mmCIF file of C-alpha atoms in Angstrom:
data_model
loop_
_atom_site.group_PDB
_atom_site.id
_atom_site.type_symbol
_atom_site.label_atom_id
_atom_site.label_comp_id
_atom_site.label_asym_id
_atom_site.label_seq_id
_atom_site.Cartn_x
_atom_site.Cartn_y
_atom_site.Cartn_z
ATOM 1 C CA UNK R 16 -44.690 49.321 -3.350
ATOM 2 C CA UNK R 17 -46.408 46.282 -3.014
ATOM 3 C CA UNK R 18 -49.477 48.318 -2.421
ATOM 4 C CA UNK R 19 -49.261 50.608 -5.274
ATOM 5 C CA UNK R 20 -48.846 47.921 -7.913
ATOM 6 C CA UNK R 21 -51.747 46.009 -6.782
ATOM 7 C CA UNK R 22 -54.101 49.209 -7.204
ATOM 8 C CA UNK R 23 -52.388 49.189 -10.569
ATOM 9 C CA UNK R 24 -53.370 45.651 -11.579
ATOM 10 C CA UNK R 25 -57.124 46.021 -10.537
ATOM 11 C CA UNK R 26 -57.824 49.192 -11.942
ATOM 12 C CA UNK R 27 -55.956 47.635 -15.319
ATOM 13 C CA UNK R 28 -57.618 43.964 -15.242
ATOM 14 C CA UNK R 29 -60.832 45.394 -15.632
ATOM 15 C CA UNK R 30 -59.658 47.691 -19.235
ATOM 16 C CA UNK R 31 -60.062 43.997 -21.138
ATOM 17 C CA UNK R 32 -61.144 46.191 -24.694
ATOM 18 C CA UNK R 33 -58.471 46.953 -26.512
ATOM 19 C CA UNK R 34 -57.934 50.290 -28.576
ATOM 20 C CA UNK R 35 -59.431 49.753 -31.926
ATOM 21 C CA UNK R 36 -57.097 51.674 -34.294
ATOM 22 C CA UNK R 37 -54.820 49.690 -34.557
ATOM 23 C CA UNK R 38 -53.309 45.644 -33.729
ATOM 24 C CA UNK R 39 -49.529 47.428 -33.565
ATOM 25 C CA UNK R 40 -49.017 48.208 -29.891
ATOM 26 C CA UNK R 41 -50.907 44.947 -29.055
ATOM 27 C CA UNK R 42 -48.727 42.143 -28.478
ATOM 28 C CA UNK R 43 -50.162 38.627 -27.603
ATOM 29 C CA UNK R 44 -49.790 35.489 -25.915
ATOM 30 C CA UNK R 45 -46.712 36.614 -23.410
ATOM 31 C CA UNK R 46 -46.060 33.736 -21.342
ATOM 32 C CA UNK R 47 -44.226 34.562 -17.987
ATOM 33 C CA UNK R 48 -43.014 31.799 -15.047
ATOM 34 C CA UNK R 49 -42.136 33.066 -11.408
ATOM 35 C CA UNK R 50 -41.818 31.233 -8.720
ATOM 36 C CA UNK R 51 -42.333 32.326 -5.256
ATOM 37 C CA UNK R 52 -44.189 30.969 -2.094
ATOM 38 C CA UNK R 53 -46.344 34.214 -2.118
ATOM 39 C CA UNK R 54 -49.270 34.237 -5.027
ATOM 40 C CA UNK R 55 -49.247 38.138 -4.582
ATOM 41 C CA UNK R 56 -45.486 38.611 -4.836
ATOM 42 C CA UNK R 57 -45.578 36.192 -7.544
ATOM 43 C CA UNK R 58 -48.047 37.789 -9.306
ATOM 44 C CA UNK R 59 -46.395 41.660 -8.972
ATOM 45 C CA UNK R 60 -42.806 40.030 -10.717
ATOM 46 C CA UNK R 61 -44.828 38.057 -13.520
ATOM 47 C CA UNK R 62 -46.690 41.444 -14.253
ATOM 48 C CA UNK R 63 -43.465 43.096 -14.542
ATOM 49 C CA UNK R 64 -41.389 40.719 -16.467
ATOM 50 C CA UNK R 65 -44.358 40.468 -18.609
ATOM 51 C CA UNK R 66 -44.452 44.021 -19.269
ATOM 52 C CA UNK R 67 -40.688 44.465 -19.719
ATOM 53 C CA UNK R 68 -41.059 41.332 -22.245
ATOM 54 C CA UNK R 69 -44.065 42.948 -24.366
ATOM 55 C CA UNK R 70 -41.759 46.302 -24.422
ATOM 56 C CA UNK R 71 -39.099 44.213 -25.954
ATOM 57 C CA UNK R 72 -40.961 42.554 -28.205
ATOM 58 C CA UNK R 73 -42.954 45.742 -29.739
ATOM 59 C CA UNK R 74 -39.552 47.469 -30.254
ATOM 60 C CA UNK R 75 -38.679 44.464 -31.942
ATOM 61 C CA UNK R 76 -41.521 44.774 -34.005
ATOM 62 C CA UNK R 77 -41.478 48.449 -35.247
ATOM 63 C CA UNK R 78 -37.863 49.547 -35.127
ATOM 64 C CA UNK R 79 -34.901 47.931 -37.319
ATOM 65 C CA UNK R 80 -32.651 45.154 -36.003
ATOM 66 C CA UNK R 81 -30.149 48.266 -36.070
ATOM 67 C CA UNK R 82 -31.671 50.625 -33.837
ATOM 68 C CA UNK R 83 -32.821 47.903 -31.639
ATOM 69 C CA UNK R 84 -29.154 47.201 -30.514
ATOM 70 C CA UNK R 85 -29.043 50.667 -29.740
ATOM 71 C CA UNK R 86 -31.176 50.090 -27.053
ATOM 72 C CA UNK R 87 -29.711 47.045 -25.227
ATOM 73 C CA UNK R 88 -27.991 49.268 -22.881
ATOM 74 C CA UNK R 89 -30.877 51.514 -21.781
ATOM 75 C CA UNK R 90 -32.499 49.810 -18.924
ATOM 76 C CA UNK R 91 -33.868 52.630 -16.684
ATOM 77 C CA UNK R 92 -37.810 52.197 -17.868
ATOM 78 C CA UNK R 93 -40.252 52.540 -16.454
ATOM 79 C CA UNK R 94 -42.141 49.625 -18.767
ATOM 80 C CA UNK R 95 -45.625 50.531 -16.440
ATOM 81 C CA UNK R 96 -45.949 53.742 -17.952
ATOM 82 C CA UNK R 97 -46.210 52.608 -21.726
ATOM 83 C CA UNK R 98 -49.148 50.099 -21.008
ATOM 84 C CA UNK R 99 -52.814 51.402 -21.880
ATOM 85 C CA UNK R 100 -54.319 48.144 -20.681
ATOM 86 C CA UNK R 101 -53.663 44.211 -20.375
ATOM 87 C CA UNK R 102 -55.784 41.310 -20.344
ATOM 88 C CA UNK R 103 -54.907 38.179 -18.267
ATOM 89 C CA UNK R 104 -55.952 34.954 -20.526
ATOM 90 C CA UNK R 105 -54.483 32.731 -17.869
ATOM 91 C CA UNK R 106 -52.973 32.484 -14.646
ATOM 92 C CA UNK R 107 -52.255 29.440 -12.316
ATOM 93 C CA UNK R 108 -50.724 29.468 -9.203
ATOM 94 C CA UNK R 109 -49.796 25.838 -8.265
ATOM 95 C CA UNK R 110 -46.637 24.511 -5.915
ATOM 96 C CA UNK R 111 -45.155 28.027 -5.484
ATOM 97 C CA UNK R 112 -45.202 28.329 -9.171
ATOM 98 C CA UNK R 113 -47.400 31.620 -10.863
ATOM 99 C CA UNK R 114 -47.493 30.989 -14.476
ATOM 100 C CA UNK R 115 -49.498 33.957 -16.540
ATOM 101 C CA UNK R 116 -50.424 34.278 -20.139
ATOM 102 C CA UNK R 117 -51.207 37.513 -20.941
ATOM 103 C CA UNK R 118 -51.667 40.031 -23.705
ATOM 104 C CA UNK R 119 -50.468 43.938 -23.218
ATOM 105 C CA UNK R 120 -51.609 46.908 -25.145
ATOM 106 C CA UNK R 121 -49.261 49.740 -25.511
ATOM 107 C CA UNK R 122 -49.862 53.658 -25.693
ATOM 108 C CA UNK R 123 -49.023 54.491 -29.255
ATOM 109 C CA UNK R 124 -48.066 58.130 -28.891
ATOM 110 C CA UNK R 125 -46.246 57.569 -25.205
ATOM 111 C CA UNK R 126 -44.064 54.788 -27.795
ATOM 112 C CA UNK R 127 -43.658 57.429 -30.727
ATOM 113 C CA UNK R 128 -42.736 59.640 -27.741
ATOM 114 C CA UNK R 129 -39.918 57.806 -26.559
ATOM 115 C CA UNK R 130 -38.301 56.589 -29.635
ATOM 116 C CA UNK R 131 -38.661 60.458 -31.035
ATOM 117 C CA UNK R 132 -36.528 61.606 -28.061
ATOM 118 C CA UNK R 133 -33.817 59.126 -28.795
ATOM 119 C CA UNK R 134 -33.881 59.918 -32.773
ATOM 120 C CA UNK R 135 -34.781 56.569 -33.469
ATOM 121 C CA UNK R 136 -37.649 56.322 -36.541
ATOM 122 C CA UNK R 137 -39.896 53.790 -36.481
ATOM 123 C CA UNK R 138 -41.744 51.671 -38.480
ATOM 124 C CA UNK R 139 -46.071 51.529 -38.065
ATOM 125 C CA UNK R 140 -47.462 49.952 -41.498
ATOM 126 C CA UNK R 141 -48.474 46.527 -41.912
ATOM 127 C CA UNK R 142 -47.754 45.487 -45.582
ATOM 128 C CA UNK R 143 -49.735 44.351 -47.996
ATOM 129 C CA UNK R 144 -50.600 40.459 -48.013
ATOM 130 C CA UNK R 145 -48.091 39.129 -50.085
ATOM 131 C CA UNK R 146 -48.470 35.905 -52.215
ATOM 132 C CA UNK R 147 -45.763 34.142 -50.896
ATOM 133 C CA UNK R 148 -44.424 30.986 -52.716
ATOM 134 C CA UNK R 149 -41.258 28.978 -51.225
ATOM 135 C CA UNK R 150 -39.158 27.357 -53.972
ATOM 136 C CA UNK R 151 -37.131 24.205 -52.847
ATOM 137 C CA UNK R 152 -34.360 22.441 -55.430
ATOM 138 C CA UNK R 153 -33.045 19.964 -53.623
ATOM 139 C CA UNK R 154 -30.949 16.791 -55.581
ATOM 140 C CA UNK R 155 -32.322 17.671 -58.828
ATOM 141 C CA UNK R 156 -36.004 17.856 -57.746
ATOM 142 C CA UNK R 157 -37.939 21.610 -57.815
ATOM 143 C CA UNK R 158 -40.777 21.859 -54.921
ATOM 144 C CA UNK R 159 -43.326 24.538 -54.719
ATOM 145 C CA UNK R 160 -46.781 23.326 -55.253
ATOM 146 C CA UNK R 161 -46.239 19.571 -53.717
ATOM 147 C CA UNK R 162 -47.464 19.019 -50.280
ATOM 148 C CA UNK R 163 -44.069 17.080 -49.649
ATOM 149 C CA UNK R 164 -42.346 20.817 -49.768
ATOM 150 C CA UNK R 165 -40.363 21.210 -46.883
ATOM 151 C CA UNK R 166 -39.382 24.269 -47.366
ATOM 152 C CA UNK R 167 -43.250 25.405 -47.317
ATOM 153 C CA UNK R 168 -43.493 24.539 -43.754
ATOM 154 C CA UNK R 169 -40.137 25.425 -42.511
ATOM 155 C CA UNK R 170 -40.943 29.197 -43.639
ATOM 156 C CA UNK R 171 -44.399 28.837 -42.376
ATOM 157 C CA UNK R 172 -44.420 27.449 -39.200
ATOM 158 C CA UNK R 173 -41.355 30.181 -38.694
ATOM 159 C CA UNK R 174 -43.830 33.360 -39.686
ATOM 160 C CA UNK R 175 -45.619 35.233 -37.063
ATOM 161 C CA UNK R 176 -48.548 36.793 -38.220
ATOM 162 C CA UNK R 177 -48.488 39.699 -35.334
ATOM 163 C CA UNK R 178 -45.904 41.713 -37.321
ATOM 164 C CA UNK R 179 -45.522 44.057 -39.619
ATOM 165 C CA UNK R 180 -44.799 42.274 -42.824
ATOM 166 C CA UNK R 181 -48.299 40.056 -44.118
ATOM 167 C CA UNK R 182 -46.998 36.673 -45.843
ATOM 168 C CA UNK R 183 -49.702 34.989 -47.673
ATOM 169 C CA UNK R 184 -49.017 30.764 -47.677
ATOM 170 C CA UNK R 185 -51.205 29.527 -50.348
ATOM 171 C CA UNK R 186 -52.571 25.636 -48.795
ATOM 172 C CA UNK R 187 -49.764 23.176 -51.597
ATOM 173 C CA UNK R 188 -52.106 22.434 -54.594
ATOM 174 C CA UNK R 189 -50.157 20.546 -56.987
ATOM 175 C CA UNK R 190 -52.919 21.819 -59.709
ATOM 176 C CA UNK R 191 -51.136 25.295 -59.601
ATOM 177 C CA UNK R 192 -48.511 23.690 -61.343
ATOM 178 C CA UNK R 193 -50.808 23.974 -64.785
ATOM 179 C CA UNK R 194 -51.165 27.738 -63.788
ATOM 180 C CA UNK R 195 -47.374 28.730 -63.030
ATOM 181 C CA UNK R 196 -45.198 25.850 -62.301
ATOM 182 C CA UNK R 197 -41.524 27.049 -60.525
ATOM 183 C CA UNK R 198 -39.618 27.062 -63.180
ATOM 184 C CA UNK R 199 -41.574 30.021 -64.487
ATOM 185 C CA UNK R 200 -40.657 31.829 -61.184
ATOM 186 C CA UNK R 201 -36.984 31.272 -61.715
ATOM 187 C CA UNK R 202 -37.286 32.676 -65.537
ATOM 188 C CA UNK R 203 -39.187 35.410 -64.269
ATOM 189 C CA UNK R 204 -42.056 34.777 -66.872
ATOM 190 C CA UNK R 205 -44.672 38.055 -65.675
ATOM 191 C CA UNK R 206 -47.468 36.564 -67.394
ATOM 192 C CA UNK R 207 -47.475 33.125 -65.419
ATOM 193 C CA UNK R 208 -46.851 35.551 -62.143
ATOM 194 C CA UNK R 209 -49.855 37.360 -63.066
ATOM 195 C CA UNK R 210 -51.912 34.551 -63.336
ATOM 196 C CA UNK R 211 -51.092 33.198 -59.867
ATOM 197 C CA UNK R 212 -52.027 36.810 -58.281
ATOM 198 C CA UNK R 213 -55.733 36.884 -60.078
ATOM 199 C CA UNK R 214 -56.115 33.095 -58.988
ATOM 200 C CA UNK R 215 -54.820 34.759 -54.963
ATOM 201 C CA UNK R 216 -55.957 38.090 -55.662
ATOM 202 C CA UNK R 217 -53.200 39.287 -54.437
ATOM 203 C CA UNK R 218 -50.853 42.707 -55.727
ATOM 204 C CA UNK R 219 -47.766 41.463 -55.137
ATOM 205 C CA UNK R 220 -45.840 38.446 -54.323
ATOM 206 C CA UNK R 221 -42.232 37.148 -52.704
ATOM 207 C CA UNK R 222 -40.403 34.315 -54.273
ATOM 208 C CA UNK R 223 -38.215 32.356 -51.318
ATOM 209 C CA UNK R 224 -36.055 29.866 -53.499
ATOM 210 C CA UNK R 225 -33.878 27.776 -51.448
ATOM 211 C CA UNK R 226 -31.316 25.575 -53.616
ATOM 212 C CA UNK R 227 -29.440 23.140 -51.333
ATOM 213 C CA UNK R 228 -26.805 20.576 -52.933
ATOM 214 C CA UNK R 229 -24.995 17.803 -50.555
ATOM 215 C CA UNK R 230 -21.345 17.554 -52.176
ATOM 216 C CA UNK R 231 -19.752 13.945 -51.911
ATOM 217 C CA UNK R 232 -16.521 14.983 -51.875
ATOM 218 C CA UNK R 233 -16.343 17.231 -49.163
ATOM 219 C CA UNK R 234 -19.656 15.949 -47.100
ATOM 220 C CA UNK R 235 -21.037 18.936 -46.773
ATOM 221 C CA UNK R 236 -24.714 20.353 -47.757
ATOM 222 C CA UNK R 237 -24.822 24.042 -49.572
ATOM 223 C CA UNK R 238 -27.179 26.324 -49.284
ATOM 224 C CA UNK R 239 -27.849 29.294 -51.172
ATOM 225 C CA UNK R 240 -30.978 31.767 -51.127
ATOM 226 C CA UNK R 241 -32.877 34.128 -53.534
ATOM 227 C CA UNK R 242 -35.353 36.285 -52.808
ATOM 228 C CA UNK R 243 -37.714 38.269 -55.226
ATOM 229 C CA UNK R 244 -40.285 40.487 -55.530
ATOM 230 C CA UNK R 245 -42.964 40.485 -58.265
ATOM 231 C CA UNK R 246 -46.020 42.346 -59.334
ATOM 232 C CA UNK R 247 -47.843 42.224 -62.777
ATOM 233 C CA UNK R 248 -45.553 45.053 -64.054
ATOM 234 C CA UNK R 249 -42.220 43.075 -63.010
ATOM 235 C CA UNK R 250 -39.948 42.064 -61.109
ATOM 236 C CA UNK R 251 -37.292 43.263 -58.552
ATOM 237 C CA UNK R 252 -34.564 41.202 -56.735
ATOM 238 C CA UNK R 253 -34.610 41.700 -52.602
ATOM 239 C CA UNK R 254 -30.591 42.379 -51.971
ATOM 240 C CA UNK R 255 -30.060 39.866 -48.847
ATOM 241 C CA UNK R 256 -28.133 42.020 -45.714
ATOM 242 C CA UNK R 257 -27.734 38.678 -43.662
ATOM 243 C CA UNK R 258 -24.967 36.822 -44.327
ATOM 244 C CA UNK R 259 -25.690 33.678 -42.610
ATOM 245 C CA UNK R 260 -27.905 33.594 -45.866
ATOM 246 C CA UNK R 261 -25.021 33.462 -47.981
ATOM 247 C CA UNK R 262 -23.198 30.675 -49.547
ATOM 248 C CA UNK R 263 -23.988 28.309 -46.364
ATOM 249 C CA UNK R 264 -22.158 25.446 -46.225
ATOM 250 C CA UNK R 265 -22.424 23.364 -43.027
ATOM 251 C CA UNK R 266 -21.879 19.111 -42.406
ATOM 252 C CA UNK R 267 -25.724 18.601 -42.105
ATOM 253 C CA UNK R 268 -28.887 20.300 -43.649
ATOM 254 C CA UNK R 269 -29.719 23.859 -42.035
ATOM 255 C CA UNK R 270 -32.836 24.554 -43.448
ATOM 256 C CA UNK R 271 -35.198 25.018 -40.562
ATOM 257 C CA UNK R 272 -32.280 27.381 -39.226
ATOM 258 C CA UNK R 273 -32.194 29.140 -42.537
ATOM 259 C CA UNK R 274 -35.837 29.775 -42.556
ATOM 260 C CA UNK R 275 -35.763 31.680 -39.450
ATOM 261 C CA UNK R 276 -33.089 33.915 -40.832
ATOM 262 C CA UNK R 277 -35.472 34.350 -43.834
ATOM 263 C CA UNK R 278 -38.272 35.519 -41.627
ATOM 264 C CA UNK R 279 -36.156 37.866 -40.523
ATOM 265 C CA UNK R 280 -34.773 39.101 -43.126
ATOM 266 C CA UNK R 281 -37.761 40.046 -44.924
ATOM 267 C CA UNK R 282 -39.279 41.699 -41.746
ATOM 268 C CA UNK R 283 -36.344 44.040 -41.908
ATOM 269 C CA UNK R 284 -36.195 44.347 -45.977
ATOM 270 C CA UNK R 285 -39.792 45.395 -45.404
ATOM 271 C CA UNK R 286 -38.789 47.926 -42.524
ATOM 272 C CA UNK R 287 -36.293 49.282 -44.970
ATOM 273 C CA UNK R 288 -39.246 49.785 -47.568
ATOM 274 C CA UNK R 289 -41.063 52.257 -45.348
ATOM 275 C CA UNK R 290 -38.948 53.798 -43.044
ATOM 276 C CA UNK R 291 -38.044 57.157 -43.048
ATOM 277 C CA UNK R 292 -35.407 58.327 -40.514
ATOM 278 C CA UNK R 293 -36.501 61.075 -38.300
ATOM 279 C CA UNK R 294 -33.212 63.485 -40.337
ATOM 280 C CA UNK R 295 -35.058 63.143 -43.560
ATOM 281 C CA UNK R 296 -38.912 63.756 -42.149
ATOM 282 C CA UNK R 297 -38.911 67.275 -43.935
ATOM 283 C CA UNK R 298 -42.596 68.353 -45.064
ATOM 284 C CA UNK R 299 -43.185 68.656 -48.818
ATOM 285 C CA UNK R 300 -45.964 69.281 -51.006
ATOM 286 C CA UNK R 301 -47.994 67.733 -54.119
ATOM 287 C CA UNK R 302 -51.483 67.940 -55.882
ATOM 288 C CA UNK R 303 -53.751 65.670 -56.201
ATOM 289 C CA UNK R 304 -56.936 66.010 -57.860
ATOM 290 C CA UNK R 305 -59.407 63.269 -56.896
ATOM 291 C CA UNK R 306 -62.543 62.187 -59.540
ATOM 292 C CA UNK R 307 -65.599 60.239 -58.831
ATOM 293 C CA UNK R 308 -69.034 59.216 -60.040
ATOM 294 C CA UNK R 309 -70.314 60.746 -56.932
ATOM 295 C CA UNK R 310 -69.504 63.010 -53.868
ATOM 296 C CA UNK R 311 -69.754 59.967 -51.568
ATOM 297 C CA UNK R 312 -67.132 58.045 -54.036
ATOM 298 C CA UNK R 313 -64.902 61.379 -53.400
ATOM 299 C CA UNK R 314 -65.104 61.465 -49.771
ATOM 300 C CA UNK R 315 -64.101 57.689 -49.267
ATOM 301 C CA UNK R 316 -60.934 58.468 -51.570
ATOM 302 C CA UNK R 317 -60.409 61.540 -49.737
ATOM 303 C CA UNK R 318 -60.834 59.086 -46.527
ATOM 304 C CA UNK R 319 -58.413 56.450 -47.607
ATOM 305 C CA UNK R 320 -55.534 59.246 -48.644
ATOM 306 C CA UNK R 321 -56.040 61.011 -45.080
ATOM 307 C CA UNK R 322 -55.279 57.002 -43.517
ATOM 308 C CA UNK R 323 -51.861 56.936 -45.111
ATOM 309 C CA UNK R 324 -49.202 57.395 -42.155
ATOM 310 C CA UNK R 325 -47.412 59.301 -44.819
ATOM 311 C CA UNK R 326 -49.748 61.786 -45.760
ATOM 312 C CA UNK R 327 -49.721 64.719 -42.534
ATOM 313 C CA UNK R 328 -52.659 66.901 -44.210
ATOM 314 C CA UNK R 329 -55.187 66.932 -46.278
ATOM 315 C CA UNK R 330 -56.114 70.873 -48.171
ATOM 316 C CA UNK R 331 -58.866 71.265 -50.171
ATOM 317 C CA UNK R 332 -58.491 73.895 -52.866
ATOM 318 C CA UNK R 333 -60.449 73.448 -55.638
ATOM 319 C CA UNK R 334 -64.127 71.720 -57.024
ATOM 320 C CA UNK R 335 -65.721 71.056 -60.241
ATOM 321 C CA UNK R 336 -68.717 68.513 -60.125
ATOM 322 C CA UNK R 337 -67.447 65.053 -60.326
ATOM 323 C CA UNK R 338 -63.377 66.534 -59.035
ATOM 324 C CA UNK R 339 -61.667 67.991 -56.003
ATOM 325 C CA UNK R 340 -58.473 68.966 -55.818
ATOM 326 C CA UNK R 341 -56.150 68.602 -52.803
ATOM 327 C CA UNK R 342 -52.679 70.374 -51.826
ATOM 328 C CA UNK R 343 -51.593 67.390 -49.463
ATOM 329 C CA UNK R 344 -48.520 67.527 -47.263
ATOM 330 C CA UNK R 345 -46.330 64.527 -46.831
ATOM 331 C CA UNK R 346 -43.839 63.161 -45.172
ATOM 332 C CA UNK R 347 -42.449 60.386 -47.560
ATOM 333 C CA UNK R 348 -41.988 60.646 -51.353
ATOM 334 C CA UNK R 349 -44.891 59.049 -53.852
ATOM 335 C CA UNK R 350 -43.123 55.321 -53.668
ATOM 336 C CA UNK R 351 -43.803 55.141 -49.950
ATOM 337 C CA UNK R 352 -47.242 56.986 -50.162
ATOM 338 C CA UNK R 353 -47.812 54.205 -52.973
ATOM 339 C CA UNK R 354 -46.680 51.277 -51.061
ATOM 340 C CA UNK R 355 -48.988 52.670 -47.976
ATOM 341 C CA UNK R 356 -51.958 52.505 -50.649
ATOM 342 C CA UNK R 357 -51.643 49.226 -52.028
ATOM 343 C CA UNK R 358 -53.613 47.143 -49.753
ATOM 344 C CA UNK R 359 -56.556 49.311 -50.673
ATOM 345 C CA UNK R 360 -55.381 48.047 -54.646
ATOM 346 C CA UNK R 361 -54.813 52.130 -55.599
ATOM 347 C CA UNK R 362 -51.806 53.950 -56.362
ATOM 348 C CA UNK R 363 -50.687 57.848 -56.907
ATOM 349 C CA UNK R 364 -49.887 58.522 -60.669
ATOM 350 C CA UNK R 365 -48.546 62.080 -62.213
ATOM 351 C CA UNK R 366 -50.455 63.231 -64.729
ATOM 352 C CA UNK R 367 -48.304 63.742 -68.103
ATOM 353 C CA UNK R 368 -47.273 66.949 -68.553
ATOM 354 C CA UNK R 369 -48.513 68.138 -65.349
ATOM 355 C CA UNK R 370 -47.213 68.370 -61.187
ATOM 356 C CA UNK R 371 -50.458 67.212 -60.552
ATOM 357 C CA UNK R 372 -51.112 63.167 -59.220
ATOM 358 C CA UNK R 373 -54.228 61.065 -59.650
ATOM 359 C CA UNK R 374 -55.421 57.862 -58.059
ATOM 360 C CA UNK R 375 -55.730 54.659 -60.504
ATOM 361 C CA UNK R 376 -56.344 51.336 -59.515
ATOM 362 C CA UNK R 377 -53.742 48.858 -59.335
ATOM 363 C CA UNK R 378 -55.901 46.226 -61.363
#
């Protein structure tokens, strides 16, 4: 056995270039500690834990907090299997201690595979980068833009960036106050929002206001939390699932604790955004017809379309000179093909009077 895995790890440890399509079924910086008098038996159970831990934390990533408990009592894996390659960034063997860092790439479609075969969807878009602006009101005072914000740093230093949903922390600048201070947040004034996306260049953005009161009487802090969602068009309030979010009350301050629950909440409100459960994957149909200055204008359009995770198939059925149009099949309605689109800043739009679509730009 011991044999085996060994050919394993040296036919692996030399595979150190990860696939290039996509940062997903990479996870990063696994740290495992074994300890054992024998480096080589160390080494095996590190490799394996590490493995089993990478598995965890990818399922984690791409499948909802839901279907993940689903899982909890399906431990015959074979964890090996699902790795394309690893790359060791640092062992050290020292006083019958093996400690490895270590980063594991996983085999996309052997992943899709398995979670197919136990009807759970999953969840393989990275958001958009969204401008993401922490509003704390604590004893009277409003934070957002001041570098003494401590809300600002709970939420960031909580955020991993190696997941699905892309939060944006603009550096405190207590100039943007001139541009949109927080109370224009709270009274959802669009046209202050839209200025603080041109200044970010940013589509979208995530208001995280916090409002914690201590009460006297009772000595206790209260928290409670709002969470929006804004674009240049408007707004939309993000309906909070967790209730450990909810009227908190508590003898001493939990904000640090109720920034993790944030984190996570949003990860899964953006899960919720794109999923599509594998009941409801039926193929439909629309039309798009594409236009462009040029042919190569056409193709990258017809390019970035084809890259949605939503779109199946691409048909070409008609041309003009500067048009082509497309019978596309899908496997998500326009709002998820649109929210797939918006980091390349277009959108699907009907035409009036018409089944047809068309691409516009989002500004």
């Amino acid at each position: 056995m011991l044999k085996n895995f060994l050919t394993l790890f040296f036919i692996l440890i030399f595979c150190n270039l990860f696939a290039n399509d996509s940062k997903i079924y990479l996870i990063e910086n696994i740290e495992v500690i074994i300890e054992d008098t024998e480096e080589l038996i160390a080494r095996e159970k590190a490799l394996k834990s590490a493995f089993e831990k990478s598995f965890n934390t990818l399922l984690k990533k791409i499948i909802s907090k839901k279907n993940y408990g689903k899982l909890q009592n399906n431990n015959d894996i074979d964890f090996v299997s699902y790795v394309k390659d690893y790359k060791i960034k640092n062992e050290v063997f020292q006083d019958s201690k093996y400690t490895v860092l270590i980063d594991v790439n996983f085999h996309k479609e052997k992943i899709s595979d398995y979670l197919d075969n136990l009807n759970l969807n999953k969840v393989n878009l990275v958001s958009e980068s969204f401008l993401t602006l922490p509003i704390y009101s604590e004893f009277n005072n409003m934070y957002l833009w001041e570098k003494k914000n401590k809300w600002y740093y709970d939420l960031f230093n909580e955020y991993d960036e190696n997941n699905m949903l892309s939060l944006y922390f603009p550096e405190p600048n207590f100039l943007n106050n001139f541009i949109a201070p927080p109370d224009a947040f709270l009274k959802k004034n669009i046209n202050k929002m839209s200025d603080i996306l041109d200044k970010y260049n940013k589509n979208s953005g995530i208001i995280i206001f916090l409002k914690e009161e201590y009460d006297s009487f009772s000595e206790t802090f209260k928290a409670d939390l709002f969470l929006t969602q804004f674009t240049r068009e408007g707004y939309s309030e993000i309906k909070i699932q967790d209730s450990r979010l909810k009227n908190n009350i508590s003898k001493a301050s939990q904000r640090e604790l109720l920034a993790k629950y944030t984190i996570e909440e949003l990860q899964s409100w953006w899960k919720d955004q794109i999923s599509v459960s594998n009941t409801k994957r039926k193929e439909s149909f629309i039309t798009v017809v594409l236009q462009a200055e040029s042919l190569k204008k056409l193709i990258i359009l017809e390019k970035t379309l084809s890259e949605s995770i939503f779109i199946n198939q691409i048909k070409k059925t008609m041309f003009t000179k500067n048009s082509i149009t497309y019978e596309i099949s899908t496997l998500g309605d326009i709002s998820k093909i649109n929210l797939s689109l918006r980091p390349k800043n277009i959108f699907l739009k009907k035409i009036p009077n018409s089944n047809e679509y068309k691409i516009e730009t989002l500004f």
